[in-house]
């Protein structure tokens, strides 16, 4: 029709198609920025030195309590070599080495994973840019939760994993394929792919990928290689069509038969190009790689099987290089913005225990018996099956417990004075009365005391939480003394104070510096001191100030994330977070879902030919991956809180 009505407009469209923007979104389970930067630039890396030192410290440490240890003891021969001798192998991480050499400013110095650092919670965030709570959010607060309105417990290691997409869709979460449904899109092995034009199934890849290595990666790459060839042909035919239309326009009107004949040829060319275009490279590609996380759980995050030249990270490097080469072969590399993020990092487990045994069995020995329902498997055990139509009730119990990834441990209590469906607050839990009878007790005190050697801290609602206001209590032991601290948010302002008002709060270790990173500069030290004085005052700080302050600590974004944890009612009643080196309900030596730097540190990076930001990206949420690529592809500005976006785009920072 345009050839008939407005050939110039058709030419303009074809020319725009030649140089249109493309985007590749890569999500890697368990990819840590600090670790990858240390491995890519191993000489003098404080990260690797501290990881090696910490391993030696825990091997020499003997806990007082009755604790176990993981079934597998990781081998750290390559880590030892890196720390003491360095590494000069050109075949080791060539893609990441080149990335840090050419595009380091596009890689966030502090990539931030949300609380808790659980894949089921964080993957939809990283893939879609939606936050957990509210309309348009993911609605997935954890690897497990109890829906009190439905009286249904979900645990997503098993057949409940099939419920993830329906649950997120019910909340109104938009995938990138929803937002870009007018473009040509492709998905390689990622969930949340409805409306993708072409998709390789995530669960099939997960089911086969551990036994048939590189199963999903080979399928994806083969498809891209075929499309790269089609892309080159389409580009040539598109330019030929432009030239032929221009020649057609130059024909005189009196050459009627020639024009009619040429128009028929052009129509055939247009039809051929339309078909070929569907076989060419996508405008948007989403890729997911689960393997660095899956194997690091069983081999340890710094085990030889993960970081050595035949390990999972070098395998990831190889496949990234192959996909990169496909885009070069297609001739569209210079127009493509690449973005990659991890959903979390990982930390080593040296000692293991089961909180339900320590707490509830301990209470039982003293004559206090709580009715406990466990809805999860221990890390390293098999999946659990739940009848999707006739799921069991959670009523008639005192507490539902669940744990995963060796770190996060969630408890749901049901003793609220306002009814079974309402989450109880801290004050109500100090007078918990067992269903089976018995004296009221302070269950928060009992848990904190009995777990004091392994517990970093626990978090519980101090007041009801909404997206506008919330207060959470943080409880834990320091130097043999129990600490109670409260984080309060009213609108944009957040305060963090000790309950007794005596001294500064300690549990989040905001005053400590991060031994895995280079020492703070004099300017950073002054900045931190100034922020400490401001934020620790009774009036508190706004989110950006807290983020700047905690980025210079061992727990990036801790204050902000904990005060947002309970915005979704299904996020449990009490969340326990273990100390560094300890694992809850786990058989394996790698964990995440605690609150240590190693677990919070997620890779977040962007790169493009010719894009050279003047300064390095600082603290960036991994949820900013999708909105940044969306803004580049469409030119539409992303506004947090509008149209389901939960995180900001950082495209402007990349272009400055």
XYZ file of C-alpha atoms in Angstrom:
656
model
C 0.000 0.000 0.000
C 2.819 2.422 0.833
C 4.492 1.667 -2.494
C 1.295 2.848 -4.137
C 0.473 5.800 -1.868
C 3.779 7.125 -0.504
C 7.005 5.501 -1.757
C 9.130 8.032 0.161
C 7.592 6.921 3.435
C 8.280 3.287 2.528
C 11.925 4.148 1.812
C 12.228 5.956 5.148
C 10.782 2.929 6.919
C 13.174 0.532 5.192
C 16.144 2.762 6.005
C 15.128 2.888 9.662
C 14.968 -0.900 9.704
C 18.588 -1.084 8.566
C 19.917 0.641 11.690
C 17.226 -0.052 14.254
C 18.231 -0.637 17.896
C 18.466 -4.177 19.242
C 18.771 -5.419 22.804
C 20.047 -8.577 24.476
C 19.061 -9.234 28.092
C 21.145 -11.894 29.850
C 20.183 -13.195 33.289
C 22.661 -15.489 35.028
C 21.692 -17.256 38.235
C 24.233 -16.582 40.972
C 26.498 -14.201 38.991
C 28.457 -11.973 41.383
C 30.110 -8.759 40.197
C 32.855 -8.770 42.811
C 33.802 -12.358 42.015
C 33.851 -11.822 38.241
C 35.902 -8.631 38.537
C 38.311 -10.426 40.845
C 38.674 -13.385 38.471
C 39.018 -11.175 35.392
C 41.596 -8.928 37.091
C 42.972 -11.382 39.640
C 46.238 -9.616 40.407
C 45.891 -7.928 43.780
C 42.124 -8.516 43.985
C 40.924 -7.800 47.557
C 37.855 -9.935 46.852
C 39.820 -13.123 46.150
C 42.248 -12.504 49.000
C 39.395 -12.007 51.473
C 37.503 -15.063 50.197
C 40.612 -17.201 50.665
C 41.311 -15.711 54.092
C 37.715 -16.228 55.217
C 37.871 -19.865 54.186
C 40.952 -20.379 56.356
C 39.322 -18.575 59.302
C 36.245 -20.805 59.250
C 38.289 -23.971 58.916
C 40.067 -23.032 62.139
C 36.882 -21.896 63.942
C 35.087 -24.341 66.241
C 31.453 -23.478 67.081
C 30.216 -24.144 70.582
C 26.859 -25.642 69.669
C 26.032 -29.036 68.215
C 26.317 -28.402 64.484
C 26.918 -30.385 61.338
C 28.854 -29.638 58.187
C 28.042 -29.896 54.470
C 28.294 -33.297 52.818
C 30.851 -32.010 50.283
C 34.067 -30.232 51.241
C 34.997 -27.824 48.425
C 38.459 -27.885 46.867
C 40.041 -24.432 46.558
C 43.246 -25.220 44.682
C 42.589 -22.701 41.909
C 41.582 -19.973 44.361
C 44.863 -20.578 46.165
C 46.735 -20.275 42.876
C 44.961 -17.029 41.941
C 45.722 -15.447 45.299
C 49.373 -16.466 45.430
C 50.453 -16.588 41.777
C 47.806 -14.880 39.675
C 46.614 -16.101 36.286
C 47.765 -15.381 32.687
C 45.862 -17.952 30.615
C 44.390 -16.259 27.486
C 41.733 -18.990 27.345
C 40.468 -18.203 30.840
C 37.450 -15.859 30.870
C 38.369 -14.054 27.611
C 34.876 -12.559 27.269
C 34.778 -11.153 30.809
C 38.367 -9.890 30.608
C 37.529 -7.991 27.430
C 34.308 -6.727 29.009
C 36.123 -5.247 32.009
C 38.850 -3.842 29.783
C 36.532 -2.093 27.309
C 33.297 -1.466 29.226
C 34.136 -1.338 32.923
C 32.261 1.948 33.457
C 29.072 0.266 32.277
C 29.382 -2.368 35.014
C 27.931 -1.320 38.369
C 30.518 -1.222 41.141
C 27.715 -2.355 43.466
C 25.122 -4.533 41.815
C 22.362 -5.064 44.355
C 20.174 -8.100 44.873
C 16.930 -7.716 46.786
C 16.028 -9.204 50.175
C 15.816 -12.163 50.507
C 18.360 -13.146 47.878
C 16.247 -15.986 46.516
C 16.094 -16.885 42.813
C 12.336 -17.439 42.751
C 11.852 -13.948 44.207
C 14.579 -12.183 42.229
C 14.417 -13.747 38.772
C 11.073 -12.175 37.791
C 12.406 -8.856 39.127
C 15.524 -9.064 36.958
C 13.642 -10.288 33.891
C 10.765 -7.795 33.991
C 11.720 -4.779 36.120
C 8.661 -5.249 38.335
C 8.906 -5.003 42.102
C 7.336 -7.614 44.398
C 4.420 -5.746 45.927
C 1.435 -3.886 44.564
C -0.516 -4.024 41.346
C 1.743 -4.973 38.469
C 4.252 -6.517 40.876
C 5.442 -10.094 40.831
C 3.585 -11.159 43.977
C 6.404 -13.640 44.711
C 8.030 -12.599 48.014
C 10.061 -15.760 48.574
C 10.818 -19.329 47.500
C 7.867 -20.258 49.688
C 4.923 -18.519 51.278
C 1.506 -19.016 52.797
C -1.448 -17.356 51.103
C -3.736 -16.766 54.097
C -6.684 -15.638 52.007
C -6.589 -18.881 50.038
C -5.219 -21.059 52.880
C -2.613 -22.408 50.478
C 1.111 -22.929 51.036
C 3.418 -22.637 48.032
C 6.910 -24.117 47.781
C 8.507 -23.693 44.380
C 10.898 -26.635 44.325
C 8.511 -29.202 42.938
C 5.310 -29.029 40.927
C 4.394 -25.675 42.510
C 6.975 -24.199 40.109
C 4.247 -24.519 37.471
C 2.217 -21.988 39.488
C 4.792 -19.195 39.201
C 3.652 -17.821 35.877
C -0.086 -17.907 36.729
C 0.612 -16.210 40.076
C 2.628 -13.391 38.514
C 0.150 -12.963 35.686
C -2.707 -12.670 38.199
C -0.861 -9.767 39.822
C -0.650 -7.989 36.480
C 3.103 -8.353 36.037
C 4.105 -7.448 32.484
C 6.868 -9.386 30.806
C 9.259 -7.692 28.414
C 7.483 -9.648 25.683
C 4.193 -8.031 26.717
C 5.772 -4.600 26.513
C 7.505 -5.326 23.182
C 4.817 -7.426 21.520
C 5.032 -5.341 18.348
C 8.692 -6.318 17.905
C 10.351 -9.554 16.905
C 11.333 -11.274 20.155
C 13.076 -14.465 21.239
C 13.507 -16.236 24.560
C 16.270 -18.686 25.426
C 15.504 -20.818 28.490
C 13.865 -18.159 30.687
C 10.551 -18.264 32.518
C 8.016 -15.439 32.190
C 8.074 -15.693 28.412
C 4.400 -15.431 27.475
C 3.951 -13.458 24.247
C 7.510 -14.203 23.093
C 7.510 -14.792 19.354
C 9.922 -17.722 19.718
C 10.714 -19.431 23.016
C 12.881 -22.296 24.264
C 11.281 -23.611 27.436
C 12.959 -22.882 30.774
C 11.754 -25.930 32.664
C 12.795 -28.305 29.887
C 16.267 -26.777 29.991
C 16.420 -27.098 33.781
C 15.248 -30.684 33.661
C 17.761 -31.808 31.048
C 20.622 -29.340 31.363
C 22.404 -30.908 34.325
C 22.669 -34.317 32.659
C 22.899 -33.188 29.023
C 25.327 -30.332 29.445
C 24.885 -27.255 27.245
C 21.514 -28.588 26.046
C 19.724 -25.238 26.073
C 22.767 -23.186 25.100
C 23.323 -25.238 21.938
C 19.688 -24.934 20.873
C 19.724 -21.181 21.372
C 23.042 -20.627 19.616
C 22.087 -22.770 16.620
C 18.909 -20.717 16.188
C 20.870 -17.457 16.405
C 23.444 -18.665 13.876
C 20.684 -19.504 11.383
C 19.103 -16.118 12.010
C 22.433 -14.311 11.642
C 22.716 -15.658 8.077
C 19.138 -14.605 7.329
C 19.852 -11.164 8.827
C 22.739 -10.525 6.432
C 20.613 -11.554 3.461
C 17.678 -9.443 4.665
C 19.923 -6.414 5.097
C 21.232 -6.717 1.527
C 17.766 -7.274 0.092
C 16.442 -4.319 2.085
C 19.099 -2.036 0.609
C 18.444 -3.435 -2.863
C 14.737 -2.740 -2.399
C 15.477 0.851 -1.354
C 17.607 1.353 -4.479
C 14.992 -0.260 -6.727
C 12.167 1.884 -5.301
C 14.234 4.999 -5.921
C 14.870 3.820 -9.486
C 11.149 3.130 -9.877
C 10.352 6.679 -8.749
C 12.693 8.116 -11.350
C 10.877 6.412 -14.234
C 8.862 8.789 -16.390
C 5.080 8.406 -16.320
C 4.970 7.855 -20.089
C 6.914 4.574 -19.599
C 3.703 2.993 -18.329
C 4.420 -0.645 -19.191
C 7.907 -0.451 -17.684
C 6.532 1.047 -14.460
C 3.844 -1.601 -14.208
C 6.388 -4.357 -14.735
C 8.805 -2.819 -12.209
C 6.024 -2.376 -9.646
C 5.166 -6.081 -9.874
C 8.820 -6.912 -9.253
C 8.878 -4.569 -6.243
C 5.771 -6.197 -4.796
C 7.473 -9.577 -5.038
C 10.579 -8.152 -3.363
C 8.490 -6.702 -0.525
C 6.719 -10.033 0.051
C 10.040 -11.900 0.023
C 11.609 -9.439 2.462
C 8.617 -9.638 4.821
C 9.002 -13.421 5.012
C 12.782 -13.261 5.371
C 12.546 -10.628 8.082
C 10.677 -13.072 10.335
C 13.579 -15.508 9.994
C 16.247 -12.923 10.846
C 17.687 -11.745 14.177
C 15.293 -10.656 16.934
C 14.888 -7.059 18.036
C 14.958 -8.300 21.627
C 16.510 -11.461 23.056
C 16.170 -12.729 26.632
C 18.648 -15.390 27.767
C 18.790 -17.223 31.093
C 21.687 -19.354 32.350
C 21.077 -21.193 35.658
C 24.271 -23.213 35.968
C 26.747 -21.093 37.990
C 24.198 -21.087 40.833
C 23.065 -24.691 40.522
C 26.546 -26.152 40.700
C 27.927 -23.627 43.225
C 25.384 -24.843 45.772
C 26.851 -28.340 45.610
C 30.521 -27.464 45.029
C 30.830 -24.174 46.935
C 30.987 -20.693 45.362
C 34.803 -20.734 45.146
C 35.203 -24.456 44.448
C 37.462 -25.604 41.638
C 34.441 -26.872 39.700
C 33.107 -23.298 39.576
C 36.071 -20.958 39.079
C 38.869 -22.995 37.478
C 39.501 -23.065 33.688
C 37.170 -26.065 33.226
C 34.571 -24.679 35.651
C 31.093 -23.257 35.256
C 32.109 -19.607 34.971
C 34.528 -20.284 32.111
C 31.780 -22.359 30.460
C 29.445 -19.358 30.796
C 32.181 -17.150 29.315
C 32.415 -19.435 26.280
C 28.696 -19.294 25.509
C 28.569 -15.524 25.963
C 31.394 -15.250 23.465
C 29.536 -17.461 20.989
C 26.365 -15.360 21.199
C 28.430 -12.191 20.856
C 30.020 -13.611 17.713
C 26.587 -14.438 16.244
C 25.590 -10.777 16.545
C 28.831 -9.743 14.860
C 28.221 -12.202 12.028
C 24.706 -10.796 11.636
C 26.151 -7.303 11.169
C 24.049 -5.747 13.962
C 26.529 -5.774 16.849
C 27.080 -2.012 16.662
C 23.359 -1.340 17.089
C 22.884 -3.720 20.032
C 22.756 -2.757 23.708
C 23.718 -5.677 25.918
C 22.639 -5.950 29.520
C 23.493 -8.710 31.964
C 22.609 -9.251 35.615
C 22.835 -11.907 38.274
C 19.927 -12.464 40.628
C 22.268 -12.804 43.644
C 25.739 -13.932 44.692
C 26.707 -16.880 46.882
C 28.446 -17.439 50.186
C 30.220 -20.499 51.615
C 28.641 -22.751 54.240
C 30.967 -24.331 56.827
C 28.510 -25.254 59.596
C 24.901 -26.389 59.362
C 21.943 -26.689 61.717
C 18.154 -26.863 61.699
C 16.517 -23.972 63.564
C 13.323 -25.975 64.124
C 15.322 -28.589 66.017
C 17.237 -26.017 68.049
C 14.188 -23.893 68.889
C 11.091 -26.082 68.899
C 12.680 -29.316 70.097
C 14.462 -27.277 72.752
C 11.161 -25.823 73.924
C 9.568 -29.260 73.881
C 12.203 -30.540 76.301
C 11.086 -27.776 78.654
C 7.438 -28.824 78.396
C 6.355 -26.265 75.771
C 5.121 -27.915 72.577
C 4.188 -25.989 69.447
C 2.418 -27.569 66.493
C 4.789 -27.081 63.560
C 4.169 -27.639 59.834
C 7.169 -27.679 57.479
C 6.429 -26.954 53.824
C 9.950 -27.102 52.348
C 12.734 -29.571 51.665
C 16.190 -29.003 53.074
C 18.716 -27.667 50.580
C 20.229 -30.629 48.755
C 17.161 -32.842 49.188
C 14.578 -33.624 46.528
C 11.514 -31.592 45.484
C 8.109 -31.672 47.131
C 4.855 -32.423 45.356
C 1.663 -30.560 46.231
C -1.797 -31.521 45.029
C -2.739 -28.490 42.983
C -6.487 -29.019 43.428
C -6.698 -30.471 46.953
C -3.836 -28.806 48.775
C -3.665 -29.283 52.576
C -4.897 -26.639 55.021
C -2.485 -24.690 57.216
C -4.986 -24.220 60.011
C -4.669 -25.911 63.361
C -0.926 -25.261 63.670
C 1.082 -22.687 65.624
C 3.704 -22.073 62.961
C 4.428 -22.929 59.323
C 8.147 -23.018 58.537
C 10.080 -23.101 55.277
C 13.681 -22.648 54.241
C 15.777 -22.711 51.097
C 19.185 -21.979 49.597
C 20.850 -22.587 52.954
C 20.121 -19.051 54.059
C 16.629 -17.680 54.306
C 14.329 -19.239 56.896
C 10.719 -18.083 57.072
C 8.095 -18.620 59.765
C 4.389 -17.904 59.614
C 2.602 -17.548 62.974
C -1.179 -17.340 63.330
C -1.874 -15.880 66.782
C -2.904 -12.378 65.753
C -5.717 -10.937 67.830
C -7.224 -9.699 64.568
C -7.730 -13.166 63.098
C -6.043 -16.068 61.333
C -5.629 -14.195 58.036
C -3.772 -11.247 59.576
C -0.024 -11.285 60.136
C 0.810 -10.886 63.867
C 3.105 -8.070 64.983
C 6.132 -8.201 67.266
C 4.144 -7.322 70.389
C 1.718 -10.194 69.808
C 4.592 -12.653 69.377
C 5.961 -11.759 72.799
C 2.886 -13.440 74.308
C 2.489 -16.394 71.970
C 0.139 -19.004 73.464
C 0.386 -22.527 71.986
C -2.788 -23.908 70.407
C -2.434 -27.053 72.479
C -2.378 -25.041 75.698
C 0.338 -23.731 77.970
C 1.703 -20.461 79.294
C 2.292 -17.524 76.919
C 5.903 -17.038 75.889
C 8.081 -14.559 74.044
C 8.862 -16.593 70.929
C 11.083 -13.830 69.488
C 13.309 -13.924 72.558
C 13.382 -17.727 72.513
C 14.478 -17.858 68.869
C 17.091 -15.122 69.171
C 18.592 -16.646 72.320
C 18.637 -20.288 71.223
C 20.092 -19.424 67.798
C 22.451 -16.690 69.003
C 25.647 -18.417 67.780
C 24.398 -18.865 64.201
C 21.782 -16.098 63.827
C 22.831 -12.837 62.234
C 19.419 -11.315 62.983
C 15.721 -11.911 62.563
C 13.182 -9.475 61.159
C 9.525 -9.113 62.221
C 6.787 -6.533 61.672
C 6.746 -3.818 64.314
C 3.627 -2.330 62.722
C 1.433 -3.172 59.750
C 3.159 -2.505 56.442
C 1.883 -0.881 53.266
C 3.646 0.642 50.294
C 3.380 4.044 52.040
C 4.508 3.256 55.562
C 6.053 0.395 57.507
C 8.041 -0.424 60.645
C 10.112 -3.579 61.124
C 12.012 -4.786 64.173
C 15.470 -6.302 63.773
C 16.596 -8.584 66.632
C 19.915 -10.307 67.228
C 22.839 -10.771 69.587
C 26.053 -8.762 69.559
C 28.842 -9.282 72.088
C 26.599 -11.462 74.221
C 23.817 -8.875 74.465
C 20.464 -8.953 72.691
C 19.794 -5.954 70.444
C 16.402 -4.632 69.372
C 16.386 -2.088 66.536
C 13.563 -0.632 64.473
C 13.517 0.632 60.888
C 10.571 2.937 60.182
C 9.444 4.378 56.861
C 6.818 7.064 56.493
C 6.548 8.143 52.884
C 10.037 8.846 51.579
C 11.789 9.203 54.950
C 13.369 6.251 56.734
C 14.789 6.058 60.250
C 16.907 3.325 61.846
C 17.174 3.458 65.631
C 17.982 1.288 68.646
C 14.783 0.563 70.590
C 16.296 1.540 73.935
C 17.652 4.769 72.431
C 21.100 4.047 73.834
C 23.784 4.394 71.213
C 23.706 3.748 67.496
C 22.124 0.584 66.078
C 24.611 -2.215 65.410
C 22.900 -5.176 63.788
C 23.219 -4.006 60.178
C 26.928 -3.155 60.630
C 26.586 0.101 58.746
C 29.736 1.558 60.285
C 31.949 -1.320 59.083
C 33.862 -1.194 55.806
C 33.781 -3.979 53.242
C 36.952 -6.145 53.267
C 36.068 -7.596 49.845
C 36.475 -4.188 48.207
C 39.287 -1.680 47.938
C 39.739 0.642 50.921
C 37.586 3.780 50.918
C 39.225 6.924 49.588
C 39.566 9.967 51.843
C 36.628 11.533 49.996
C 34.485 8.434 50.584
C 35.429 8.342 54.262
C 34.289 11.938 54.686
C 31.100 11.223 52.746
C 30.360 8.205 54.913
C 30.941 10.106 58.152
C 28.601 12.864 56.987
C 25.879 10.383 55.996
C 26.259 8.500 59.283
C 25.613 11.679 61.250
C 22.590 12.555 59.130
C 20.950 9.159 58.709
C 21.437 7.882 62.246
C 19.754 11.004 63.621
C 16.080 10.765 64.691
C 14.856 12.323 61.431
C 16.647 9.726 59.315
C 17.297 9.912 55.562
C 15.661 9.390 52.208
C 16.266 6.251 50.143
C 19.109 7.657 48.010
C 21.070 8.677 51.104
C 20.626 5.283 52.767
C 21.730 3.587 49.561
C 24.879 5.723 49.338
C 25.696 5.023 52.972
C 25.088 1.280 52.981
C 26.973 0.851 49.682
C 30.104 1.672 51.712
C 29.300 -1.040 54.261
C 29.215 -4.833 54.359
C 25.441 -4.914 53.686
C 24.512 -2.891 50.589
C 20.993 -1.412 50.658
C 20.173 -3.253 53.895
C 18.059 -0.567 55.568
C 15.980 0.115 52.468
C 15.350 -3.512 51.649
C 14.367 -4.671 55.117
C 11.825 -1.892 55.537
C 10.256 -2.945 52.209
C 10.352 -6.686 52.965
C 6.850 -6.906 54.440
C 4.961 -4.753 51.942
C 3.580 -8.007 50.593
C 1.519 -9.740 53.274
C 2.736 -13.174 52.148
C 6.375 -12.474 53.061
C 6.057 -14.479 56.289
C 5.843 -13.370 59.912
C 9.472 -13.812 60.954
C 12.473 -14.092 58.637
C 15.715 -15.504 60.047
C 19.064 -14.670 58.440
C 22.127 -16.744 59.437
C 25.610 -15.417 60.117
C 28.361 -15.739 57.559
C 29.565 -19.338 57.329
C 26.424 -20.925 58.784
C 23.683 -22.645 56.824
C 20.109 -23.351 57.890
C 18.542 -26.654 56.794
C 21.138 -27.446 54.185
C 23.382 -30.314 53.128
C 25.474 -28.321 50.641
C 28.413 -25.862 50.921
C 26.968 -22.955 48.924
C 24.191 -20.678 50.132
C 22.350 -17.477 49.369
C 19.372 -15.742 50.987
C 21.376 -14.460 53.913
C 22.278 -10.808 54.249
C 26.055 -10.877 53.738
C 27.840 -8.940 51.016
C 28.735 -12.064 49.039
C 25.051 -12.960 48.701
C 23.840 -9.432 48.036
C 26.470 -8.730 45.378
C 24.900 -9.275 41.951
C 26.517 -8.507 38.600
C 24.730 -5.643 36.799
C 26.331 -4.413 33.590
C 25.613 -2.840 30.192
C 27.764 -2.497 27.103
C 27.526 -1.386 23.482
C 30.015 -0.586 20.756
C 30.937 3.100 21.049
C 29.151 3.601 24.377
C 31.694 4.863 26.907
C 30.236 6.365 30.104
C 32.565 8.944 31.673
C 32.110 7.575 35.177
C 31.422 4.080 36.441
C 27.932 3.041 37.439
C 27.683 2.945 41.242
C 24.993 1.131 43.212
C 22.380 -0.280 40.812
C 19.516 -2.712 41.523
C 19.457 -5.767 39.313
C 15.807 -4.810 38.727
C 17.096 -1.927 36.553
C 18.227 -4.359 33.849
C 14.887 -4.628 32.013
C 13.828 -0.950 32.156
C 17.208 0.211 30.815
C 16.993 -2.070 27.786
C 13.337 -1.172 27.253
C 14.128 2.538 27.236
C 16.928 2.009 24.706
C 14.759 -0.091 22.396
C 11.656 2.087 22.442
C 12.772 5.598 23.344
C 9.970 5.652 25.917
C 10.924 7.003 29.344
C 10.546 4.642 32.290
C 8.964 6.103 35.431
C 9.077 4.085 38.644
C 5.582 3.335 39.923
C 3.993 3.886 36.508
C 2.824 1.100 34.180
C 4.173 -1.630 36.441
C 7.796 -0.458 36.516
C 9.388 -1.013 39.926
C 12.963 0.057 39.169
C 14.561 2.964 37.286
C 16.389 2.884 33.981
C 20.087 3.847 34.074
C 20.318 4.520 30.325
C 20.979 8.216 30.902
C 23.988 7.367 33.077
C 25.357 5.135 30.317
C 25.051 7.847 27.678
C 26.688 10.620 29.704
